[in-house]
Short mmCIF file of C-alpha atoms in Angstrom, two decimals:
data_model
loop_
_atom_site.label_atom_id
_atom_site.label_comp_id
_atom_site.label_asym_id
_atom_site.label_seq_id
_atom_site.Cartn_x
_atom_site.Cartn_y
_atom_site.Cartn_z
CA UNK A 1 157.25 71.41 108.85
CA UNK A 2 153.78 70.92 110.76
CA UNK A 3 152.93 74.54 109.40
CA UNK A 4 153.85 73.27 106.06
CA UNK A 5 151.35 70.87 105.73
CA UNK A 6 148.34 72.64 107.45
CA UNK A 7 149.18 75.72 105.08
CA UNK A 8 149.00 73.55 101.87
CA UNK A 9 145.67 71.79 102.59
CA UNK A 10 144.18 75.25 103.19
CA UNK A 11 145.63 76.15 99.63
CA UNK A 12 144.68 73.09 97.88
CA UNK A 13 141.00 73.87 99.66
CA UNK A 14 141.24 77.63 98.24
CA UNK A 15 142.15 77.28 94.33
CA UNK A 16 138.85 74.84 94.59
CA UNK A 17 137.35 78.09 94.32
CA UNK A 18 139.15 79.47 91.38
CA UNK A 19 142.26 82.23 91.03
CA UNK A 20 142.22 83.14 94.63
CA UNK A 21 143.76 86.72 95.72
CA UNK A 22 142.44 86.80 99.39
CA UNK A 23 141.77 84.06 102.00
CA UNK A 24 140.59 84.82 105.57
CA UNK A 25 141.06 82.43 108.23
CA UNK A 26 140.18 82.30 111.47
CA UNK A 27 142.29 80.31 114.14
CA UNK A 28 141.27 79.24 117.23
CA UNK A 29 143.74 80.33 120.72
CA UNK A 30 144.01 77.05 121.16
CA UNK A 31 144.87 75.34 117.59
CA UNK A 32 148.05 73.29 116.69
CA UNK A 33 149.59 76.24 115.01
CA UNK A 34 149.76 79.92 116.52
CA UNK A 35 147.64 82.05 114.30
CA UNK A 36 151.31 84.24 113.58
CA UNK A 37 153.17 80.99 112.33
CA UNK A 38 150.20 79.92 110.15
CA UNK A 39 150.27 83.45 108.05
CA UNK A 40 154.10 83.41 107.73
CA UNK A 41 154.19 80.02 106.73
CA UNK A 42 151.43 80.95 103.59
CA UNK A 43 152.37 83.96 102.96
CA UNK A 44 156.05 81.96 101.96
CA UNK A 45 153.61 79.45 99.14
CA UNK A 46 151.42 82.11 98.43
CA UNK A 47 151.29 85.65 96.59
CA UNK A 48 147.53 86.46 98.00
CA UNK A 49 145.69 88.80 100.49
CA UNK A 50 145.81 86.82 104.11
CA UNK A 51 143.97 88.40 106.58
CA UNK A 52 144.02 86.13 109.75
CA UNK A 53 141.68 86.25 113.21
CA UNK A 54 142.60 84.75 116.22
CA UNK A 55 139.29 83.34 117.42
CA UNK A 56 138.90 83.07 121.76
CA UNK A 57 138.90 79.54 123.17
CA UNK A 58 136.25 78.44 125.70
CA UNK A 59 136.69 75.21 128.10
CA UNK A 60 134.62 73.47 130.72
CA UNK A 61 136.58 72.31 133.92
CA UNK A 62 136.25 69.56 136.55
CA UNK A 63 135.57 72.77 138.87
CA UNK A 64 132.67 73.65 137.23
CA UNK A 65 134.52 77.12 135.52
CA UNK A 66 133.32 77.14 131.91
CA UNK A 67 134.89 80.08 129.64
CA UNK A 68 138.23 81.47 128.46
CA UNK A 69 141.19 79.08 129.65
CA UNK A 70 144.61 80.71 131.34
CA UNK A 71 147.11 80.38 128.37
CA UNK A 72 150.15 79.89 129.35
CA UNK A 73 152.44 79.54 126.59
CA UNK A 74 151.37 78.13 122.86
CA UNK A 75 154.29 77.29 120.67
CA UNK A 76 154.62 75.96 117.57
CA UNK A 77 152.56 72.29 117.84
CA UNK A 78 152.27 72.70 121.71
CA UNK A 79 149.70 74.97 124.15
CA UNK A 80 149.60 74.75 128.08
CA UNK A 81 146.58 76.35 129.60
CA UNK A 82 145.17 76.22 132.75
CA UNK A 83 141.78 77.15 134.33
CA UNK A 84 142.03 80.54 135.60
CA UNK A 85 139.73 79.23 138.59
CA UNK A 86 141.48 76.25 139.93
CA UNK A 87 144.82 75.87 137.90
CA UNK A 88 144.38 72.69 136.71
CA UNK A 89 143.75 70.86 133.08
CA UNK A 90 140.61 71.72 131.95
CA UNK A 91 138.16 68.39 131.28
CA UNK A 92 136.62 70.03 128.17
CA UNK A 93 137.57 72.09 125.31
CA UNK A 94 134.37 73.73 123.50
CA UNK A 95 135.56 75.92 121.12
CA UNK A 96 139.12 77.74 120.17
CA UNK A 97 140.99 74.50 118.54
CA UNK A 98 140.36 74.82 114.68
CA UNK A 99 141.52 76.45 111.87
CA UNK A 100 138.83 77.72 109.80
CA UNK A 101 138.62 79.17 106.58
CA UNK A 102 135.89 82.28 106.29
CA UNK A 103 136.49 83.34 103.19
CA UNK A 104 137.77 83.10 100.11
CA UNK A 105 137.88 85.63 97.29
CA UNK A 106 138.65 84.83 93.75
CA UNK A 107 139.11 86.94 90.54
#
């Protein structure tokens, strides 16, 4: 039901523009919802285009690593990654958590 909810605050956000027939989203490797479950779960509300980018997540570590975290598994509402340097919990996340909206395109 999470998917539910993140989908139709992304479609209220859209028709603010007018008759929408595409959206493009980007979604960070590291956001609540996989990138996959967020499409399906629009393209179930919605009749439009939805083109959807996966967008790389960057982290900072205790270790002093900075960059592109070890993802282990990221299910629906859940990610585990690691530093590929020293295999633990990075401190930081920089970028790679949101869910962005890039464009939307309207008749």
């Amino acid at each position: 039901m999470h998917e539910t909810i993140i989908a139709q605050k992304i479609i209220e956000k859209a028709k603010e523009q007018g008759s929408v027939r595409k959206i493009i989203l980007e979604v960070g490797d590291l956001a609540h919802l996989p990138a996959e479950e967020l499409k399906e779960a629009l393209q179930k509300m919605v009749d439009w285009e939805i083109e959807v980018h996966t967008a790389k997540a960057e982290v900072k570590c205790r270790c002093g690593y900075t960059g592109e975290p070890n993802i282990i598994e990221h299910t629906h509402d859940m990610t585990i990654y690691e530093c590929p340097k020293c295999r633990k919990i990075p401190a930081e996340i920089i970028t790679g958590e949101d869910i962005i909206i890039k464009e939307v395109e309207v008749d």
